[in-house]
Backbone as XML, in Angstrom:
<?xml version="1.0"?>
<chain id="A" units="angstrom">
  <residue number="1" name="ILE">
    <atom name="N" x="7.370" y="-5.230" z="-0.750"/>
    <atom name="CA" x="6.745" y="-6.166" z="-1.707"/>
    <atom name="C" x="7.118" y="-5.937" z="-4.134"/>
  </residue>
  <residue number="2" name="PHE">
    <atom name="N" x="6.245" y="-4.713" z="-3.447"/>
    <atom name="CA" x="6.072" y="-4.497" z="-5.111"/>
    <atom name="C" x="7.034" y="-4.655" z="-5.436"/>
  </residue>
  <residue number="3" name="PRO">
    <atom name="N" x="8.375" y="-4.209" z="-5.801"/>
    <atom name="CA" x="8.774" y="-4.542" z="-6.861"/>
    <atom name="C" x="9.265" y="-6.108" z="-7.052"/>
  </residue>
  <residue number="4" name="LEU">
    <atom name="N" x="9.207" y="-6.778" z="-6.746"/>
    <atom name="CA" x="9.835" y="-8.238" z="-6.129"/>
    <atom name="C" x="8.419" y="-9.692" z="-6.901"/>
  </residue>
  <residue number="5" name="LEU">
    <atom name="N" x="6.899" y="-8.247" z="-7.044"/>
    <atom name="CA" x="5.971" y="-9.523" z="-7.243"/>
    <atom name="C" x="6.028" y="-9.764" z="-8.963"/>
  </residue>
  <residue number="6" name="PRO">
    <atom name="N" x="6.117" y="-9.097" z="-9.697"/>
    <atom name="CA" x="6.651" y="-8.243" z="-11.423"/>
    <atom name="C" x="7.487" y="-9.377" z="-12.068"/>
  </residue>
  <residue number="7" name="ASN">
    <atom name="N" x="8.602" y="-8.927" z="-11.270"/>
    <atom name="CA" x="9.771" y="-9.635" z="-11.334"/>
    <atom name="C" x="10.505" y="-10.746" z="-11.040"/>
  </residue>
  <residue number="8" name="LEU">
    <atom name="N" x="9.707" y="-11.382" z="-9.904"/>
    <atom name="CA" x="9.995" y="-12.594" z="-9.864"/>
    <atom name="C" x="9.252" y="-13.905" z="-9.350"/>
  </residue>
  <residue number="9" name="ILE">
    <atom name="N" x="8.122" y="-13.187" z="-9.184"/>
    <atom name="CA" x="7.130" y="-13.969" z="-9.651"/>
    <atom name="C" x="5.636" y="-14.424" z="-10.740"/>
  </residue>
  <residue number="10" name="GLY">
    <atom name="N" x="6.328" y="-13.207" z="-11.631"/>
    <atom name="CA" x="5.542" y="-12.630" z="-12.641"/>
    <atom name="C" x="3.999" y="-12.226" z="-12.755"/>
  </residue>
  <residue number="11" name="PHE">
    <atom name="N" x="3.809" y="-11.718" z="-11.487"/>
    <atom name="CA" x="2.365" y="-11.055" z="-11.372"/>
    <atom name="C" x="2.283" y="-9.346" z="-12.678"/>
  </residue>
  <residue number="12" name="THR">
    <atom name="N" x="1.068" y="-9.370" z="-13.158"/>
    <atom name="CA" x="1.312" y="-8.062" z="-13.358"/>
    <atom name="C" x="0.995" y="-7.614" z="-12.469"/>
  </residue>
  <residue number="13" name="PRO">
    <atom name="N" x="1.400" y="-5.808" z="-12.952"/>
    <atom name="CA" x="1.818" y="-4.664" z="-12.073"/>
    <atom name="C" x="0.357" y="-4.663" z="-10.744"/>
  </residue>
  <residue number="14" name="HIS">
    <atom name="N" x="-0.865" y="-5.003" z="-11.859"/>
    <atom name="CA" x="-1.816" y="-4.680" z="-10.472"/>
    <atom name="C" x="-1.906" y="-5.819" z="-10.299"/>
  </residue>
  <residue number="15" name="GLN">
    <atom name="N" x="-1.734" y="-7.173" z="-10.271"/>
    <atom name="CA" x="-1.845" y="-8.199" z="-9.474"/>
    <atom name="C" x="-0.971" y="-7.917" z="-7.969"/>
  </residue>
  <residue number="16" name="ALA">
    <atom name="N" x="0.241" y="-7.368" z="-8.419"/>
    <atom name="CA" x="0.891" y="-6.748" z="-7.671"/>
    <atom name="C" x="0.648" y="-5.345" z="-6.063"/>
  </residue>
  <residue number="17" name="VAL">
    <atom name="N" x="0.796" y="-4.570" z="-6.817"/>
    <atom name="CA" x="-0.164" y="-3.765" z="-6.080"/>
    <atom name="C" x="-1.122" y="-4.055" z="-5.069"/>
  </residue>
  <residue number="18" name="ALA">
    <atom name="N" x="-2.198" y="-4.883" z="-5.757"/>
    <atom name="CA" x="-3.712" y="-5.764" z="-5.293"/>
    <atom name="C" x="-2.768" y="-6.434" z="-3.542"/>
  </residue>
  <residue number="19" name="THR">
    <atom name="N" x="-1.919" y="-7.698" z="-4.695"/>
    <atom name="CA" x="-1.423" y="-7.940" z="-3.709"/>
    <atom name="C" x="-0.703" y="-7.383" z="-2.458"/>
  </residue>
  <residue number="20" name="SER">
    <atom name="N" x="0.344" y="-6.738" z="-2.423"/>
    <atom name="CA" x="1.364" y="-5.521" z="-1.692"/>
    <atom name="C" x="0.092" y="-4.949" z="-0.743"/>
  </residue>
  <residue number="21" name="LEU">
    <atom name="N" x="-0.801" y="-4.342" z="-0.870"/>
    <atom name="CA" x="-1.610" y="-3.737" z="-0.140"/>
    <atom name="C" x="-2.252" y="-4.751" z="0.070"/>
  </residue>
  <residue number="22" name="ALA">
    <atom name="N" x="-2.577" y="-5.907" z="0.451"/>
    <atom name="CA" x="-3.224" y="-6.863" z="1.070"/>
    <atom name="C" x="-2.397" y="-7.128" z="2.512"/>
  </residue>
  <residue number="23" name="SER">
    <atom name="N" x="-1.290" y="-7.462" z="1.800"/>
    <atom name="CA" x="-0.191" y="-7.908" z="3.103"/>
    <atom name="C" x="0.164" y="-7.249" z="3.664"/>
  </residue>
  <residue number="24" name="VAL">
    <atom name="N" x="0.148" y="-5.421" z="3.407"/>
    <atom name="CA" x="0.301" y="-4.677" z="3.529"/>
    <atom name="C" x="-1.505" y="-4.900" z="5.220"/>
  </residue>
  <residue number="25" name="PHE">
    <atom name="N" x="-2.476" y="-4.465" z="4.873"/>
    <atom name="CA" x="-3.650" y="-4.495" z="5.273"/>
    <atom name="C" x="-3.409" y="-5.875" z="6.470"/>
  </residue>
  <residue number="26" name="MET">
    <atom name="N" x="-3.231" y="-6.847" z="6.581"/>
    <atom name="CA" x="-2.258" y="-8.364" z="7.677"/>
    <atom name="C" x="-2.211" y="-7.713" z="8.359"/>
  </residue>
  <residue number="27" name="VAL">
    <atom name="N" x="-0.471" y="-7.314" z="7.875"/>
    <atom name="CA" x="0.402" y="-6.613" z="9.270"/>
    <atom name="C" x="-0.537" y="-5.721" z="9.902"/>
  </residue>
  <residue number="28" name="THR">
    <atom name="N" x="-1.148" y="-4.764" z="8.979"/>
    <atom name="CA" x="-1.418" y="-3.843" z="10.152"/>
    <atom name="C" x="-2.660" y="-3.637" z="10.857"/>
  </residue>
  <residue number="29" name="PHE">
    <atom name="N" x="-3.402" y="-4.569" z="10.345"/>
    <atom name="CA" x="-4.670" y="-5.132" z="11.083"/>
    <atom name="C" x="-3.989" y="-5.785" z="12.574"/>
  </residue>
  <residue number="30" name="LEU">
    <atom name="N" x="-3.665" y="-6.796" z="12.050"/>
    <atom name="CA" x="-2.723" y="-7.515" z="13.233"/>
    <atom name="C" x="-2.135" y="-7.125" z="14.406"/>
  </residue>
  <residue number="31" name="ASN">
    <atom name="N" x="-1.064" y="-5.674" z="14.104"/>
    <atom name="CA" x="-0.561" y="-5.270" z="14.791"/>
    <atom name="C" x="-1.322" y="-3.817" z="15.362"/>
  </residue>
  <residue number="32" name="THR">
    <atom name="N" x="-2.259" y="-3.494" z="14.945"/>
    <atom name="CA" x="-2.879" y="-2.712" z="15.465"/>
    <atom name="C" x="-3.683" y="-2.653" z="16.744"/>
  </residue>
  <residue number="33" name="ILE">
    <atom name="N" x="-4.176" y="-4.675" z="16.641"/>
    <atom name="CA" x="-4.577" y="-5.281" z="17.659"/>
    <atom name="C" x="-3.398" y="-5.623" z="18.455"/>
  </residue>
  <residue number="34" name="ALA">
    <atom name="N" x="-2.352" y="-6.072" z="18.685"/>
    <atom name="CA" x="-1.766" y="-6.185" z="19.640"/>
    <atom name="C" x="-1.381" y="-4.816" z="20.678"/>
  </residue>
  <residue number="35" name="PHE">
    <atom name="N" x="-1.228" y="-4.257" z="19.888"/>
    <atom name="CA" x="-0.938" y="-2.430" z="20.482"/>
    <atom name="C" x="-1.700" y="-2.235" z="21.250"/>
  </residue>
  <residue number="36" name="SER">
    <atom name="N" x="-2.848" y="-2.066" z="20.516"/>
    <atom name="CA" x="-4.000" y="-1.332" z="20.805"/>
    <atom name="C" x="-4.319" y="-1.941" z="22.742"/>
  </residue>
  <residue number="37" name="ARG">
    <atom name="N" x="-3.820" y="-3.503" z="22.575"/>
    <atom name="CA" x="-4.017" y="-4.504" z="23.851"/>
    <atom name="C" x="-3.080" y="-4.033" z="24.829"/>
  </residue>
  <residue number="38" name="GLU">
    <atom name="N" x="-1.857" y="-3.306" z="24.026"/>
    <atom name="CA" x="-1.309" y="-2.733" z="25.604"/>
    <atom name="C" x="-1.293" y="-1.422" z="25.331"/>
  </residue>
  <residue number="39" name="LYS">
    <atom name="N" x="-2.591" y="-0.423" z="25.085"/>
    <atom name="CA" x="-2.942" y="0.298" z="25.007"/>
    <atom name="C" x="-1.302" y="2.005" z="24.481"/>
  </residue>
  <residue number="40" name="LEU">
    <atom name="N" x="-1.117" y="1.437" z="23.562"/>
    <atom name="CA" x="-0.154" y="1.996" z="22.491"/>
    <atom name="C" x="-1.020" y="2.512" z="21.430"/>
  </residue>
  <residue number="41" name="VAL">
    <atom name="N" x="-1.789" y="2.947" z="20.571"/>
    <atom name="CA" x="-2.307" y="2.984" z="19.653"/>
    <atom name="C" x="-2.984" y="4.641" z="20.456"/>
  </residue>
  <residue number="42" name="ASN">
    <atom name="N" x="-2.201" y="5.722" z="19.650"/>
    <atom name="CA" x="-2.534" y="6.841" z="20.173"/>
    <atom name="C" x="-3.985" y="6.708" z="18.666"/>
  </residue>
  <residue number="43" name="TRP">
    <atom name="N" x="-5.455" y="6.873" z="19.114"/>
    <atom name="CA" x="-6.810" y="6.474" z="18.340"/>
    <atom name="C" x="-6.491" y="7.349" z="17.879"/>
  </residue>
  <residue number="44" name="HIS">
    <atom name="N" x="-6.505" y="9.097" z="17.862"/>
    <atom name="CA" x="-6.669" y="10.264" z="17.443"/>
    <atom name="C" x="-6.467" y="10.086" z="16.608"/>
  </residue>
  <residue number="45" name="THR">
    <atom name="N" x="-4.665" y="10.855" z="16.537"/>
    <atom name="CA" x="-3.739" y="10.300" z="16.172"/>
    <atom name="C" x="-4.298" y="9.357" z="14.304"/>
  </residue>
  <residue number="46" name="GLY">
    <atom name="N" x="-4.404" y="8.630" z="15.067"/>
    <atom name="CA" x="-4.161" y="7.235" z="14.021"/>
    <atom name="C" x="-5.617" y="7.468" z="12.781"/>
  </residue>
  <residue number="47" name="ILE">
    <atom name="N" x="-6.308" y="8.162" z="13.783"/>
    <atom name="CA" x="-7.799" y="8.683" z="12.354"/>
    <atom name="C" x="-7.165" y="9.838" z="11.485"/>
  </residue>
  <residue number="48" name="LEU">
    <atom name="N" x="-6.939" y="10.851" z="12.314"/>
    <atom name="CA" x="-6.195" y="11.861" z="11.234"/>
    <atom name="C" x="-5.231" y="11.358" z="10.406"/>
  </residue>
  <residue number="49" name="LEU">
    <atom name="N" x="-4.847" y="10.780" z="10.302"/>
    <atom name="CA" x="-3.893" y="9.861" z="8.713"/>
    <atom name="C" x="-4.543" y="8.706" z="8.947"/>
  </residue>
  <residue number="50" name="GLY">
    <atom name="N" x="-5.451" y="8.024" z="8.819"/>
    <atom name="CA" x="-6.288" y="6.762" z="8.614"/>
    <atom name="C" x="-7.180" y="8.169" z="7.054"/>
  </residue>
  <residue number="51" name="VAL">
    <atom name="N" x="-8.187" y="8.639" z="8.051"/>
    <atom name="CA" x="-8.750" y="8.692" z="6.995"/>
    <atom name="C" x="-8.305" y="9.340" z="5.666"/>
  </residue>
  <residue number="52" name="PRO">
    <atom name="N" x="-7.303" y="10.720" z="5.132"/>
    <atom name="CA" x="-7.266" y="10.718" z="4.212"/>
    <atom name="C" x="-6.097" y="9.760" z="3.342"/>
  </residue>
  <residue number="53" name="SER">
    <atom name="N" x="-5.201" y="8.836" z="4.434"/>
    <atom name="CA" x="-4.757" y="7.931" z="3.460"/>
    <atom name="C" x="-6.432" y="6.996" z="2.945"/>
  </residue>
  <residue number="54" name="GLY">
    <atom name="N" x="-6.663" y="6.409" z="3.486"/>
    <atom name="CA" x="-8.244" y="5.578" z="2.650"/>
    <atom name="C" x="-8.643" y="6.491" z="1.940"/>
  </residue>
  <residue number="55" name="ILE">
    <atom name="N" x="-8.607" y="7.698" z="2.226"/>
    <atom name="CA" x="-9.127" y="8.138" z="0.148"/>
    <atom name="C" x="-7.817" y="8.553" z="-1.032"/>
  </residue>
  <residue number="56" name="MET">
    <atom name="N" x="-7.166" y="9.091" z="-0.249"/>
    <atom name="CA" x="-6.523" y="8.697" z="-1.045"/>
    <atom name="C" x="-5.914" y="7.071" z="-1.952"/>
  </residue>
  <residue number="57" name="ALA">
    <atom name="N" x="-5.799" y="6.452" z="-1.441"/>
    <atom name="CA" x="-5.704" y="4.778" z="-1.523"/>
    <atom name="C" x="-6.467" y="4.737" z="-3.000"/>
  </residue>
  <residue number="58" name="PHE">
    <atom name="N" x="-7.915" y="5.243" z="-2.188"/>
    <atom name="CA" x="-9.247" y="5.287" z="-3.082"/>
    <atom name="C" x="-8.919" y="5.799" z="-4.354"/>
  </residue>
  <residue number="59" name="PHE">
    <atom name="N" x="-8.464" y="6.746" z="-4.265"/>
    <atom name="CA" x="-7.990" y="7.771" z="-5.786"/>
    <atom name="C" x="-6.656" y="6.571" z="-6.340"/>
  </residue>
  <residue number="60" name="ALA">
    <atom name="N" x="-5.922" y="6.514" z="-5.226"/>
    <atom name="CA" x="-4.346" y="5.581" z="-5.700"/>
    <atom name="C" x="-5.181" y="4.473" z="-6.801"/>
  </residue>
  <residue number="61" name="GLY">
    <atom name="N" x="-6.128" y="3.620" z="-6.257"/>
    <atom name="CA" x="-6.719" y="2.302" z="-6.682"/>
    <atom name="C" x="-7.281" y="3.001" z="-8.691"/>
  </residue>
  <residue number="62" name="ALA">
    <atom name="N" x="-8.092" y="3.319" z="-8.253"/>
    <atom name="CA" x="-8.844" y="3.968" z="-8.966"/>
    <atom name="C" x="-8.292" y="4.443" z="-10.684"/>
  </residue>
  <residue number="63" name="TRP">
    <atom name="N" x="-7.477" y="5.057" z="-10.352"/>
    <atom name="CA" x="-5.717" y="5.709" z="-11.393"/>
    <atom name="C" x="-5.026" y="4.747" z="-11.368"/>
  </residue>
  <residue number="64" name="ALA">
    <atom name="N" x="-4.641" y="3.156" z="-10.663"/>
    <atom name="CA" x="-4.170" y="2.082" z="-11.502"/>
    <atom name="C" x="-5.181" y="0.913" z="-12.030"/>
  </residue>
  <residue number="65" name="ALA">
    <atom name="N" x="-6.013" y="1.488" z="-11.811"/>
    <atom name="CA" x="-7.407" y="0.370" z="-12.050"/>
    <atom name="C" x="-7.103" y="0.781" z="-13.685"/>
  </residue>
  <residue number="66" name="GLY">
    <atom name="N" x="-7.091" y="2.370" z="-14.209"/>
    <atom name="CA" x="-6.848" y="2.867" z="-15.425"/>
    <atom name="C" x="-6.176" y="2.709" z="-16.491"/>
  </residue>
  <residue number="67" name="THR">
    <atom name="N" x="-4.394" y="2.185" z="-15.514"/>
    <atom name="CA" x="-3.654" y="2.410" z="-16.419"/>
    <atom name="C" x="-2.682" y="1.746" z="-16.631"/>
  </residue>
  <residue number="68" name="ALA">
    <atom name="N" x="-2.837" y="1.821" z="-18.413"/>
    <atom name="CA" x="-1.216" y="1.294" z="-18.434"/>
    <atom name="C" x="-0.062" y="0.844" z="-17.383"/>
  </residue>
  <residue number="69" name="GLU">
    <atom name="N" x="0.092" y="-1.128" z="-17.571"/>
    <atom name="CA" x="1.393" y="-1.055" z="-16.605"/>
    <atom name="C" x="2.632" y="-0.978" z="-17.259"/>
  </residue>
  <residue number="70" name="PHE">
    <atom name="N" x="2.298" y="-0.432" z="-18.025"/>
    <atom name="CA" x="3.670" y="0.243" z="-18.176"/>
    <atom name="C" x="4.094" y="0.910" z="-17.861"/>
  </residue>
  <residue number="71" name="PHE">
    <atom name="N" x="3.014" y="1.706" z="-17.300"/>
    <atom name="CA" x="3.300" y="3.571" z="-16.812"/>
    <atom name="C" x="2.874" y="3.036" z="-15.123"/>
  </residue>
  <residue number="72" name="ILE">
    <atom name="N" x="2.722" y="2.352" z="-14.620"/>
    <atom name="CA" x="2.325" y="1.856" z="-13.034"/>
    <atom name="C" x="3.747" y="1.160" z="-12.589"/>
  </residue>
  <residue number="73" name="ARG">
    <atom name="N" x="4.483" y="0.072" z="-13.457"/>
    <atom name="CA" x="6.227" y="0.397" z="-13.608"/>
    <atom name="C" x="6.877" y="1.167" z="-13.719"/>
  </residue>
  <residue number="74" name="VAL">
    <atom name="N" x="6.797" y="1.883" z="-14.619"/>
    <atom name="CA" x="7.705" y="3.835" z="-14.561"/>
    <atom name="C" x="7.366" y="4.431" z="-13.669"/>
  </residue>
  <residue number="75" name="PHE">
    <atom name="N" x="6.133" y="4.681" z="-13.371"/>
    <atom name="CA" x="5.607" y="5.416" z="-11.940"/>
    <atom name="C" x="6.396" y="4.592" z="-10.682"/>
  </residue>
  <residue number="76" name="PHE">
    <atom name="N" x="6.240" y="3.424" z="-10.260"/>
    <atom name="CA" x="7.836" y="2.797" z="-9.455"/>
    <atom name="C" x="8.787" y="3.403" z="-9.364"/>
  </residue>
  <residue number="77" name="LEU">
    <atom name="N" x="8.767" y="2.661" z="-10.066"/>
    <atom name="CA" x="10.681" y="3.134" z="-10.589"/>
    <atom name="C" x="10.986" y="4.330" z="-9.784"/>
  </residue>
  <residue number="78" name="PHE">
    <atom name="N" x="10.446" y="5.174" z="-10.246"/>
    <atom name="CA" x="10.603" y="6.589" z="-10.424"/>
    <atom name="C" x="10.634" y="7.059" z="-8.829"/>
  </residue>
  <residue number="79" name="ILE">
    <atom name="N" x="9.835" y="6.485" z="-8.175"/>
    <atom name="CA" x="9.497" y="6.032" z="-6.331"/>
    <atom name="C" x="10.159" y="5.535" z="-5.710"/>
  </residue>
  <residue number="80" name="LEU">
    <atom name="N" x="10.844" y="4.666" z="-6.235"/>
    <atom name="CA" x="11.831" y="3.983" z="-5.803"/>
    <atom name="C" x="13.578" y="4.677" z="-6.165"/>
  </residue>
  <residue number="81" name="ILE">
    <atom name="N" x="13.731" y="5.366" z="-7.294"/>
    <atom name="CA" x="14.472" y="6.364" z="-7.579"/>
    <atom name="C" x="14.743" y="7.143" z="-6.381"/>
  </residue>
  <residue number="82" name="ILE">
    <atom name="N" x="13.656" y="7.825" z="-6.098"/>
    <atom name="CA" x="13.772" y="9.157" z="-5.536"/>
    <atom name="C" x="13.978" y="8.339" z="-3.927"/>
  </residue>
  <residue number="83" name="LEU">
    <atom name="N" x="13.289" y="7.641" z="-3.468"/>
    <atom name="CA" x="13.441" y="6.860" z="-2.551"/>
    <atom name="C" x="14.751" y="6.881" z="-1.311"/>
  </residue>
</chain>
């Protein structure tokens, strides 16, 4: 979602990151509930993966808030090229 928002809709990179994270949160939250009802969620592994991810997301948000839009665009372009 992130690469589309600045280019097609005109969002700033900061708005694009925040909007992308909000959409990922909603999808994750709703699917966790659905899969949990089917007893398909391994909560132990989810916590082991989720806690460090949450901590890193906090630091990434702090980095993005203090970083110029140009560098955020270059960073995500670099990530897209690698993947």
